[in-house]
């Protein structure tokens, strides 16, 4: 399997740690979060296997090309627009979460509009890059930040402040009925493989997907979810954890590096995950942009031979981000994130159904 497919999956897995996923899981810690995570790891790994296998039938083609060639317009365009909305919302939630995070911990006196505008400006240049350049950028960011993230996670596990008794108490809730919302949030860590809807065009050879690859993805997902859920509980206790807005940031602020150049781990923690989440956001919005371009083809909108439509779409992305960031509260963002993660089973169903339909019509 191409290393870039692992990048798609691992970027989303790592970036979820300080997004809304831990908050939702910890909110459901006494009502089915643990069985939901177990179910999500099993089902998510199966979904990754199915999606890779289906795309293997169409090497060198993206989903818009496949849908337009093998399905009627009344089916292809609504599906593409629905998928665009999902990717756009995934990026939007990440962006707003990070803006709130920066405003809360780094720059409380800075205007939220200025902070959002700075994010949108940098992201806009990244989103407009070529798809192949996006892959190489993802590789560079992973190589730079993943070793640092591993170092930080080891510090979390070996620190004496981690109370395993809290974790054992939380494990006693394993016998609850799985929570749908916790299941949706857990399933999000596997959504990165869906970036193939656009990036499959760059892969002209079939991906090998055997037991080794399945075990790597499933085991990594299980470790990420275990860490995401249990480490904040181990530091903050079972009773108080659901009340924290950013549970992982409160956890990271309880650790110091005695001999490090920066004593408070929280600063290194935020910067490391900011780098990972930034690339994850770029991938989400790059896919959203390409899907939108495949639906609305404004061929006459040109200036000096350059298509203007992508620039107009990116400006619209930025305006929506500014308006929502200005008006949403953290509670409303949490509710919207909850609904988005809850819609992921529908998202995977639509994607897989579309791929199966295309494969049948192409008679492969």
mmCIF file of C-alpha atoms in Angstrom:
data_model
loop_
_atom_site.group_PDB
_atom_site.id
_atom_site.type_symbol
_atom_site.label_atom_id
_atom_site.label_comp_id
_atom_site.label_asym_id
_atom_site.label_seq_id
_atom_site.Cartn_x
_atom_site.Cartn_y
_atom_site.Cartn_z
ATOM 1 C CA UNK A 1 0.000 0.000 0.000
ATOM 2 C CA UNK A 2 1.315 3.464 -0.884
ATOM 3 C CA UNK A 3 2.756 5.355 2.078
ATOM 4 C CA UNK A 4 0.527 8.302 1.174
ATOM 5 C CA UNK A 5 -2.597 6.316 2.103
ATOM 6 C CA UNK A 6 -1.148 5.869 5.582
ATOM 7 C CA UNK A 7 -0.555 9.636 5.684
ATOM 8 C CA UNK A 8 -4.246 10.325 4.914
ATOM 9 C CA UNK A 9 -5.340 8.033 7.750
ATOM 10 C CA UNK A 10 -2.714 8.965 10.345
ATOM 11 C CA UNK A 11 -3.081 12.734 9.840
ATOM 12 C CA UNK A 12 -6.778 12.551 10.701
ATOM 13 C CA UNK A 13 -6.104 10.187 13.604
ATOM 14 C CA UNK A 14 -3.499 12.443 15.208
ATOM 15 C CA UNK A 15 -5.326 15.712 14.523
ATOM 16 C CA UNK A 16 -8.472 14.505 16.362
ATOM 17 C CA UNK A 17 -6.714 14.476 19.746
ATOM 18 C CA UNK A 18 -7.293 18.135 20.513
ATOM 19 C CA UNK A 19 -10.337 18.655 18.275
ATOM 20 C CA UNK A 20 -13.914 17.971 19.411
ATOM 21 C CA UNK A 21 -13.594 14.163 19.453
ATOM 22 C CA UNK A 22 -12.127 13.843 23.006
ATOM 23 C CA UNK A 23 -14.756 16.223 24.390
ATOM 24 C CA UNK A 24 -17.601 14.117 22.915
ATOM 25 C CA UNK A 25 -16.073 10.813 24.061
ATOM 26 C CA UNK A 26 -15.409 12.089 27.591
ATOM 27 C CA UNK A 27 -18.928 13.568 27.768
ATOM 28 C CA UNK A 28 -20.209 10.023 27.104
ATOM 29 C CA UNK A 29 -17.643 8.373 29.412
ATOM 30 C CA UNK A 30 -20.343 6.916 31.700
ATOM 31 C CA UNK A 31 -22.838 6.054 28.967
ATOM 32 C CA UNK A 32 -21.251 3.792 26.386
ATOM 33 C CA UNK A 33 -18.107 5.542 25.115
ATOM 34 C CA UNK A 34 -15.855 2.474 25.571
ATOM 35 C CA UNK A 35 -17.992 -0.069 23.613
ATOM 36 C CA UNK A 36 -18.556 2.655 20.995
ATOM 37 C CA UNK A 37 -14.801 3.028 20.521
ATOM 38 C CA UNK A 38 -14.344 -0.754 20.207
ATOM 39 C CA UNK A 39 -17.129 -0.906 17.596
ATOM 40 C CA UNK A 40 -15.655 2.085 15.705
ATOM 41 C CA UNK A 41 -12.194 0.489 15.499
ATOM 42 C CA UNK A 42 -13.614 -2.738 14.029
ATOM 43 C CA UNK A 43 -16.065 -1.079 11.633
ATOM 44 C CA UNK A 44 -13.673 1.760 10.710
ATOM 45 C CA UNK A 45 -10.920 -0.702 9.748
ATOM 46 C CA UNK A 46 -13.393 -2.688 7.613
ATOM 47 C CA UNK A 47 -14.543 0.549 5.909
ATOM 48 C CA UNK A 48 -10.932 1.479 5.095
ATOM 49 C CA UNK A 49 -10.414 -1.970 3.547
ATOM 50 C CA UNK A 50 -13.613 -1.713 1.458
ATOM 51 C CA UNK A 51 -12.867 1.833 0.213
ATOM 52 C CA UNK A 52 -9.289 0.976 -0.820
ATOM 53 C CA UNK A 53 -10.474 -2.198 -2.593
ATOM 54 C CA UNK A 54 -13.193 -0.300 -4.507
ATOM 55 C CA UNK A 55 -10.800 2.442 -5.621
ATOM 56 C CA UNK A 56 -8.334 -0.248 -6.747
ATOM 57 C CA UNK A 57 -10.736 -0.978 -9.616
ATOM 58 C CA UNK A 58 -10.198 2.549 -11.007
ATOM 59 C CA UNK A 59 -6.485 3.423 -10.797
ATOM 60 C CA UNK A 60 -5.667 6.956 -11.993
ATOM 61 C CA UNK A 61 -9.265 8.243 -11.766
ATOM 62 C CA UNK A 62 -10.997 10.400 -9.168
ATOM 63 C CA UNK A 63 -14.599 10.015 -8.026
ATOM 64 C CA UNK A 64 -16.068 12.952 -10.038
ATOM 65 C CA UNK A 65 -14.684 11.434 -13.266
ATOM 66 C CA UNK A 66 -16.006 7.993 -12.337
ATOM 67 C CA UNK A 67 -19.492 9.237 -11.403
ATOM 68 C CA UNK A 68 -19.867 11.407 -14.520
ATOM 69 C CA UNK A 69 -18.740 8.558 -16.799
ATOM 70 C CA UNK A 70 -20.908 5.774 -15.344
ATOM 71 C CA UNK A 71 -23.963 7.327 -13.610
ATOM 72 C CA UNK A 72 -26.718 9.754 -14.724
ATOM 73 C CA UNK A 73 -26.396 13.472 -13.895
ATOM 74 C CA UNK A 74 -29.359 13.444 -11.461
ATOM 75 C CA UNK A 75 -27.377 10.987 -9.317
ATOM 76 C CA UNK A 76 -23.791 12.159 -9.837
ATOM 77 C CA UNK A 77 -24.159 15.881 -9.050
ATOM 78 C CA UNK A 78 -26.205 15.600 -5.805
ATOM 79 C CA UNK A 79 -23.772 12.965 -4.518
ATOM 80 C CA UNK A 80 -20.778 15.162 -5.343
ATOM 81 C CA UNK A 81 -22.409 18.159 -3.652
ATOM 82 C CA UNK A 82 -23.220 16.134 -0.530
ATOM 83 C CA UNK A 83 -19.618 14.910 -0.329
ATOM 84 C CA UNK A 84 -18.391 18.493 -0.815
ATOM 85 C CA UNK A 85 -20.516 19.654 2.143
ATOM 86 C CA UNK A 86 -19.068 16.906 4.350
ATOM 87 C CA UNK A 87 -15.448 17.780 3.542
ATOM 88 C CA UNK A 88 -16.082 21.498 3.875
ATOM 89 C CA UNK A 89 -17.727 21.016 7.302
ATOM 90 C CA UNK A 90 -14.858 18.755 8.446
ATOM 91 C CA UNK A 91 -12.344 21.501 7.630
ATOM 92 C CA UNK A 92 -14.572 24.243 9.047
ATOM 93 C CA UNK A 93 -14.957 22.485 12.415
ATOM 94 C CA UNK A 94 -11.182 22.030 12.666
ATOM 95 C CA UNK A 95 -10.575 25.688 11.780
ATOM 96 C CA UNK A 96 -13.081 27.122 14.272
ATOM 97 C CA UNK A 97 -11.877 24.771 17.025
ATOM 98 C CA UNK A 98 -8.296 25.970 16.581
ATOM 99 C CA UNK A 99 -9.318 29.622 16.483
ATOM 100 C CA UNK A 100 -11.160 29.181 19.812
ATOM 101 C CA UNK A 101 -8.148 27.342 21.182
ATOM 102 C CA UNK A 102 -5.693 30.091 20.180
ATOM 103 C CA UNK A 103 -8.003 32.791 21.541
ATOM 104 C CA UNK A 104 -8.407 30.935 24.854
ATOM 105 C CA UNK A 105 -4.794 29.926 25.555
ATOM 106 C CA UNK A 106 -2.450 32.119 23.494
ATOM 107 C CA UNK A 107 -3.993 35.456 22.536
ATOM 108 C CA UNK A 108 -7.117 36.206 24.628
ATOM 109 C CA UNK A 109 -6.963 39.937 23.836
ATOM 110 C CA UNK A 110 -6.644 39.534 20.056
ATOM 111 C CA UNK A 111 -9.781 40.031 17.995
ATOM 112 C CA UNK A 112 -11.301 36.722 16.910
ATOM 113 C CA UNK A 113 -11.821 38.175 13.414
ATOM 114 C CA UNK A 114 -8.112 38.959 13.035
ATOM 115 C CA UNK A 115 -7.117 35.490 14.260
ATOM 116 C CA UNK A 116 -9.569 33.809 11.883
ATOM 117 C CA UNK A 117 -8.469 36.021 8.983
ATOM 118 C CA UNK A 118 -4.813 35.073 9.582
ATOM 119 C CA UNK A 119 -5.736 31.372 9.539
ATOM 120 C CA UNK A 120 -7.888 31.727 6.412
ATOM 121 C CA UNK A 121 -5.187 33.696 4.564
ATOM 122 C CA UNK A 122 -2.524 31.020 5.119
ATOM 123 C CA UNK A 123 -4.936 28.156 4.434
ATOM 124 C CA UNK A 124 -6.144 29.747 1.179
ATOM 125 C CA UNK A 125 -2.664 29.567 -0.366
ATOM 126 C CA UNK A 126 -2.339 25.929 0.710
ATOM 127 C CA UNK A 127 -5.740 24.846 -0.580
ATOM 128 C CA UNK A 128 -4.959 26.200 -4.055
ATOM 129 C CA UNK A 129 -1.792 24.111 -4.357
ATOM 130 C CA UNK A 130 -1.565 21.197 -6.784
ATOM 131 C CA UNK A 131 -2.759 17.846 -5.426
ATOM 132 C CA UNK A 132 0.684 16.236 -5.768
ATOM 133 C CA UNK A 133 2.299 19.110 -3.838
ATOM 134 C CA UNK A 134 -0.244 18.529 -1.054
ATOM 135 C CA UNK A 135 0.963 14.938 -0.706
ATOM 136 C CA UNK A 136 4.608 15.953 -0.349
ATOM 137 C CA UNK A 137 3.712 18.680 2.144
ATOM 138 C CA UNK A 138 1.787 16.118 4.245
ATOM 139 C CA UNK A 139 4.870 13.885 4.228
ATOM 140 C CA UNK A 140 7.181 16.700 5.375
ATOM 141 C CA UNK A 141 4.841 17.738 8.205
ATOM 142 C CA UNK A 142 4.461 14.156 9.424
ATOM 143 C CA UNK A 143 8.230 13.596 9.406
ATOM 144 C CA UNK A 144 8.763 16.833 11.351
ATOM 145 C CA UNK A 145 6.020 16.571 13.963
ATOM 146 C CA UNK A 146 5.232 12.884 14.564
ATOM 147 C CA UNK A 147 8.521 12.148 16.450
ATOM 148 C CA UNK A 148 7.790 15.138 18.696
ATOM 149 C CA UNK A 149 4.225 13.931 19.284
ATOM 150 C CA UNK A 150 5.501 10.443 20.204
ATOM 151 C CA UNK A 151 7.931 12.037 22.654
ATOM 152 C CA UNK A 152 5.118 14.019 24.275
ATOM 153 C CA UNK A 153 2.803 11.001 24.481
ATOM 154 C CA UNK A 154 5.552 8.943 26.163
ATOM 155 C CA UNK A 155 5.929 11.735 28.708
ATOM 156 C CA UNK A 156 2.186 11.568 29.393
ATOM 157 C CA UNK A 157 2.326 7.807 30.009
ATOM 158 C CA UNK A 158 5.466 7.732 32.224
ATOM 159 C CA UNK A 159 4.579 10.773 34.342
ATOM 160 C CA UNK A 160 3.735 9.794 37.969
ATOM 161 C CA UNK A 161 0.752 12.187 37.877
ATOM 162 C CA UNK A 162 -1.036 9.702 35.591
ATOM 163 C CA UNK A 163 -3.314 7.848 38.024
ATOM 164 C CA UNK A 164 -4.155 4.402 36.618
ATOM 165 C CA UNK A 165 -6.841 3.944 39.290
ATOM 166 C CA UNK A 166 -8.940 6.616 37.539
ATOM 167 C CA UNK A 167 -8.524 4.689 34.267
ATOM 168 C CA UNK A 168 -9.532 1.397 35.927
ATOM 169 C CA UNK A 169 -12.651 3.073 37.369
ATOM 170 C CA UNK A 170 -13.628 4.428 33.933
ATOM 171 C CA UNK A 171 -13.160 0.939 32.420
ATOM 172 C CA UNK A 172 -15.951 -0.318 34.660
ATOM 173 C CA UNK A 173 -18.396 1.425 32.294
ATOM 174 C CA UNK A 174 -17.518 -1.022 29.493
ATOM 175 C CA UNK A 175 -20.802 -2.922 29.936
ATOM 176 C CA UNK A 176 -23.026 -0.030 28.755
ATOM 177 C CA UNK A 177 -24.930 0.013 25.480
ATOM 178 C CA UNK A 178 -22.798 1.803 22.809
ATOM 179 C CA UNK A 179 -23.569 5.497 22.358
ATOM 180 C CA UNK A 180 -24.350 6.542 18.772
ATOM 181 C CA UNK A 181 -22.689 9.965 19.194
ATOM 182 C CA UNK A 182 -19.543 8.473 20.710
ATOM 183 C CA UNK A 183 -19.468 5.911 17.895
ATOM 184 C CA UNK A 184 -19.699 8.694 15.269
ATOM 185 C CA UNK A 185 -16.902 10.678 16.946
ATOM 186 C CA UNK A 186 -14.696 7.566 17.148
ATOM 187 C CA UNK A 187 -15.381 6.692 13.502
ATOM 188 C CA UNK A 188 -14.044 10.109 12.464
ATOM 189 C CA UNK A 189 -10.432 8.969 12.958
ATOM 190 C CA UNK A 190 -10.820 6.653 9.930
ATOM 191 C CA UNK A 191 -12.325 9.267 7.601
ATOM 192 C CA UNK A 192 -8.921 10.276 6.161
ATOM 193 C CA UNK A 193 -8.935 7.374 3.677
ATOM 194 C CA UNK A 194 -11.894 9.052 1.930
ATOM 195 C CA UNK A 195 -9.497 11.690 0.553
ATOM 196 C CA UNK A 196 -9.003 9.116 -2.225
ATOM 197 C CA UNK A 197 -12.100 10.576 -3.937
ATOM 198 C CA UNK A 198 -9.739 13.199 -5.369
ATOM 199 C CA UNK A 199 -6.204 11.900 -4.731
ATOM 200 C CA UNK A 200 -6.862 8.503 -6.366
ATOM 201 C CA UNK A 201 -6.120 10.271 -9.666
ATOM 202 C CA UNK A 202 -2.450 10.393 -8.620
ATOM 203 C CA UNK A 203 -2.243 6.636 -7.955
ATOM 204 C CA UNK A 204 -1.934 4.683 -11.197
ATOM 205 C CA UNK A 205 -1.085 1.361 -9.536
ATOM 206 C CA UNK A 206 -3.325 -0.803 -7.355
ATOM 207 C CA UNK A 207 -2.758 -0.705 -3.583
ATOM 208 C CA UNK A 208 -1.913 -3.925 -1.793
ATOM 209 C CA UNK A 209 -4.312 -4.341 1.137
ATOM 210 C CA UNK A 210 -3.593 -7.510 3.130
ATOM 211 C CA UNK A 211 -3.697 -8.570 6.785
ATOM 212 C CA UNK A 212 -0.488 -6.669 7.613
ATOM 213 C CA UNK A 213 -1.934 -3.350 6.408
ATOM 214 C CA UNK A 214 -5.281 -4.023 8.126
ATOM 215 C CA UNK A 215 -3.561 -4.810 11.433
ATOM 216 C CA UNK A 216 -1.398 -1.653 11.263
ATOM 217 C CA UNK A 217 -4.426 0.584 10.647
ATOM 218 C CA UNK A 218 -6.661 -1.149 13.211
ATOM 219 C CA UNK A 219 -3.976 -1.253 15.925
ATOM 220 C CA UNK A 220 -3.021 2.394 15.367
ATOM 221 C CA UNK A 221 -6.681 3.428 15.549
ATOM 222 C CA UNK A 222 -7.140 1.485 18.808
ATOM 223 C CA UNK A 223 -4.039 3.060 20.382
ATOM 224 C CA UNK A 224 -5.060 6.565 19.293
ATOM 225 C CA UNK A 225 -8.581 6.171 20.707
ATOM 226 C CA UNK A 226 -7.272 4.604 23.944
ATOM 227 C CA UNK A 227 -4.867 7.520 24.399
ATOM 228 C CA UNK A 228 -7.458 10.136 23.404
ATOM 229 C CA UNK A 229 -9.973 8.845 25.943
ATOM 230 C CA UNK A 230 -8.065 7.417 28.915
ATOM 231 C CA UNK A 231 -5.051 9.721 29.347
ATOM 232 C CA UNK A 232 -7.127 12.860 30.217
ATOM 233 C CA UNK A 233 -9.137 10.708 32.659
ATOM 234 C CA UNK A 234 -5.913 9.457 34.226
ATOM 235 C CA UNK A 235 -4.836 13.036 34.959
ATOM 236 C CA UNK A 236 -8.157 14.691 35.804
ATOM 237 C CA UNK A 237 -10.359 11.938 37.245
ATOM 238 C CA UNK A 238 -13.664 10.493 36.064
ATOM 239 C CA UNK A 239 -15.993 12.954 37.783
ATOM 240 C CA UNK A 240 -14.566 16.263 36.534
ATOM 241 C CA UNK A 241 -13.405 15.352 33.048
ATOM 242 C CA UNK A 242 -16.741 15.949 31.247
ATOM 243 C CA UNK A 243 -16.767 19.594 32.420
ATOM 244 C CA UNK A 244 -13.492 20.576 30.703
ATOM 245 C CA UNK A 245 -13.804 22.466 27.394
ATOM 246 C CA UNK A 246 -10.375 21.375 26.089
ATOM 247 C CA UNK A 247 -9.546 18.254 28.169
ATOM 248 C CA UNK A 248 -6.251 17.528 26.426
ATOM 249 C CA UNK A 249 -4.925 21.057 26.886
ATOM 250 C CA UNK A 250 -5.718 20.985 30.606
ATOM 251 C CA UNK A 251 -3.929 17.630 30.736
ATOM 252 C CA UNK A 252 -0.841 18.865 28.885
ATOM 253 C CA UNK A 253 -0.637 21.940 31.151
ATOM 254 C CA UNK A 254 -0.177 19.688 34.180
ATOM 255 C CA UNK A 255 3.217 18.473 32.912
ATOM 256 C CA UNK A 256 6.541 20.325 33.087
ATOM 257 C CA UNK A 257 9.874 19.618 31.394
ATOM 258 C CA UNK A 258 12.417 20.274 34.137
ATOM 259 C CA UNK A 259 15.473 20.420 31.854
ATOM 260 C CA UNK A 260 13.796 21.481 28.618
ATOM 261 C CA UNK A 261 14.235 24.865 26.872
ATOM 262 C CA UNK A 262 10.471 25.404 27.329
ATOM 263 C CA UNK A 263 9.169 24.327 30.735
ATOM 264 C CA UNK A 264 5.407 24.174 30.028
ATOM 265 C CA UNK A 265 4.546 21.222 27.782
ATOM 266 C CA UNK A 266 1.307 22.883 26.671
ATOM 267 C CA UNK A 267 3.129 25.244 24.268
ATOM 268 C CA UNK A 268 5.015 22.413 22.515
ATOM 269 C CA UNK A 269 1.853 20.306 22.545
ATOM 270 C CA UNK A 270 -0.289 22.964 20.863
ATOM 271 C CA UNK A 271 2.327 23.819 18.227
ATOM 272 C CA UNK A 272 2.901 20.138 17.341
ATOM 273 C CA UNK A 273 -0.768 19.324 16.943
ATOM 274 C CA UNK A 274 -1.410 22.657 15.235
ATOM 275 C CA UNK A 275 1.009 21.579 12.482
ATOM 276 C CA UNK A 276 -0.720 18.214 12.053
ATOM 277 C CA UNK A 277 -4.237 19.688 12.179
ATOM 278 C CA UNK A 278 -3.234 22.420 9.721
ATOM 279 C CA UNK A 279 -2.314 19.857 7.047
ATOM 280 C CA UNK A 280 -5.412 17.791 7.837
ATOM 281 C CA UNK A 281 -7.523 20.938 7.311
ATOM 282 C CA UNK A 282 -5.727 21.695 4.028
ATOM 283 C CA UNK A 283 -6.440 18.171 2.765
ATOM 284 C CA UNK A 284 -10.136 18.457 3.731
ATOM 285 C CA UNK A 285 -10.614 21.794 1.989
ATOM 286 C CA UNK A 286 -8.490 20.837 -1.020
ATOM 287 C CA UNK A 287 -10.806 17.854 -1.589
ATOM 288 C CA UNK A 288 -13.854 20.108 -1.001
ATOM 289 C CA UNK A 289 -12.542 22.618 -3.549
ATOM 290 C CA UNK A 290 -11.898 19.967 -6.206
ATOM 291 C CA UNK A 291 -15.382 18.502 -5.686
ATOM 292 C CA UNK A 292 -16.947 21.945 -6.049
ATOM 293 C CA UNK A 293 -14.928 22.600 -9.220
ATOM 294 C CA UNK A 294 -16.232 19.327 -10.668
ATOM 295 C CA UNK A 295 -19.843 20.494 -10.071
ATOM 296 C CA UNK A 296 -19.626 24.145 -11.144
ATOM 297 C CA UNK A 297 -17.410 24.467 -14.213
ATOM 298 C CA UNK A 298 -17.220 28.198 -15.001
ATOM 299 C CA UNK A 299 -15.009 27.907 -18.083
ATOM 300 C CA UNK A 300 -15.604 31.516 -19.145
ATOM 301 C CA UNK A 301 -14.351 32.889 -15.844
ATOM 302 C CA UNK A 302 -10.707 33.333 -16.864
ATOM 303 C CA UNK A 303 -8.072 36.032 -16.565
ATOM 304 C CA UNK A 304 -4.836 35.788 -18.548
ATOM 305 C CA UNK A 305 -5.531 32.113 -19.177
ATOM 306 C CA UNK A 306 -6.070 31.310 -15.485
ATOM 307 C CA UNK A 307 -9.335 29.915 -14.140
ATOM 308 C CA UNK A 308 -10.878 32.278 -11.574
ATOM 309 C CA UNK A 309 -13.475 29.880 -10.163
ATOM 310 C CA UNK A 310 -11.124 28.224 -7.571
ATOM 311 C CA UNK A 311 -10.175 31.667 -6.191
ATOM 312 C CA UNK A 312 -13.843 32.677 -5.907
ATOM 313 C CA UNK A 313 -14.669 29.408 -4.109
ATOM 314 C CA UNK A 314 -11.792 29.888 -1.641
ATOM 315 C CA UNK A 315 -12.966 33.460 -0.912
ATOM 316 C CA UNK A 316 -16.457 32.068 -0.168
ATOM 317 C CA UNK A 317 -14.866 29.467 2.169
ATOM 318 C CA UNK A 318 -13.077 32.292 3.982
ATOM 319 C CA UNK A 319 -16.165 34.518 4.304
ATOM 320 C CA UNK A 320 -18.256 31.637 5.733
ATOM 321 C CA UNK A 321 -15.460 30.875 8.214
ATOM 322 C CA UNK A 322 -15.251 34.498 9.359
ATOM 323 C CA UNK A 323 -19.015 34.822 9.814
ATOM 324 C CA UNK A 324 -19.401 31.548 11.726
ATOM 325 C CA UNK A 325 -16.347 32.075 13.935
ATOM 326 C CA UNK A 326 -17.640 35.535 14.821
ATOM 327 C CA UNK A 327 -21.123 34.289 15.787
ATOM 328 C CA UNK A 328 -20.724 30.742 17.143
ATOM 329 C CA UNK A 329 -20.212 29.983 20.821
ATOM 330 C CA UNK A 330 -18.104 27.062 22.044
ATOM 331 C CA UNK A 331 -21.263 25.219 23.109
ATOM 332 C CA UNK A 332 -22.817 25.667 19.646
ATOM 333 C CA UNK A 333 -19.580 24.443 18.038
ATOM 334 C CA UNK A 334 -19.679 21.357 20.268
ATOM 335 C CA UNK A 335 -23.308 20.669 19.254
ATOM 336 C CA UNK A 336 -22.574 21.138 15.532
ATOM 337 C CA UNK A 337 -19.497 18.888 15.779
ATOM 338 C CA UNK A 338 -21.638 16.267 17.492
ATOM 339 C CA UNK A 339 -24.180 16.319 14.650
ATOM 340 C CA UNK A 340 -21.415 16.199 12.024
ATOM 341 C CA UNK A 341 -19.733 13.167 13.584
ATOM 342 C CA UNK A 342 -23.156 11.559 13.981
ATOM 343 C CA UNK A 343 -23.693 11.880 10.211
ATOM 344 C CA UNK A 344 -20.506 9.960 9.339
ATOM 345 C CA UNK A 345 -22.214 6.523 9.018
ATOM 346 C CA UNK A 346 -24.433 8.130 6.324
ATOM 347 C CA UNK A 347 -21.346 9.639 4.673
ATOM 348 C CA UNK A 348 -19.583 6.259 4.438
ATOM 349 C CA UNK A 349 -22.788 4.596 3.194
ATOM 350 C CA UNK A 350 -23.220 7.160 0.379
ATOM 351 C CA UNK A 351 -19.549 6.916 -0.623
ATOM 352 C CA UNK A 352 -19.436 3.112 -0.703
ATOM 353 C CA UNK A 353 -22.830 2.823 -2.430
ATOM 354 C CA UNK A 354 -21.647 5.266 -5.136
ATOM 355 C CA UNK A 355 -18.422 3.307 -5.686
ATOM 356 C CA UNK A 356 -20.281 -0.020 -5.874
ATOM 357 C CA UNK A 357 -22.783 1.477 -8.356
ATOM 358 C CA UNK A 358 -19.982 2.861 -10.523
ATOM 359 C CA UNK A 359 -18.186 -0.485 -10.462
ATOM 360 C CA UNK A 360 -21.342 -2.365 -11.490
ATOM 361 C CA UNK A 361 -22.138 0.055 -14.308
ATOM 362 C CA UNK A 362 -18.542 -0.080 -15.528
ATOM 363 C CA UNK A 363 -18.910 -3.910 -15.471
ATOM 364 C CA UNK A 364 -15.615 -4.459 -13.662
#
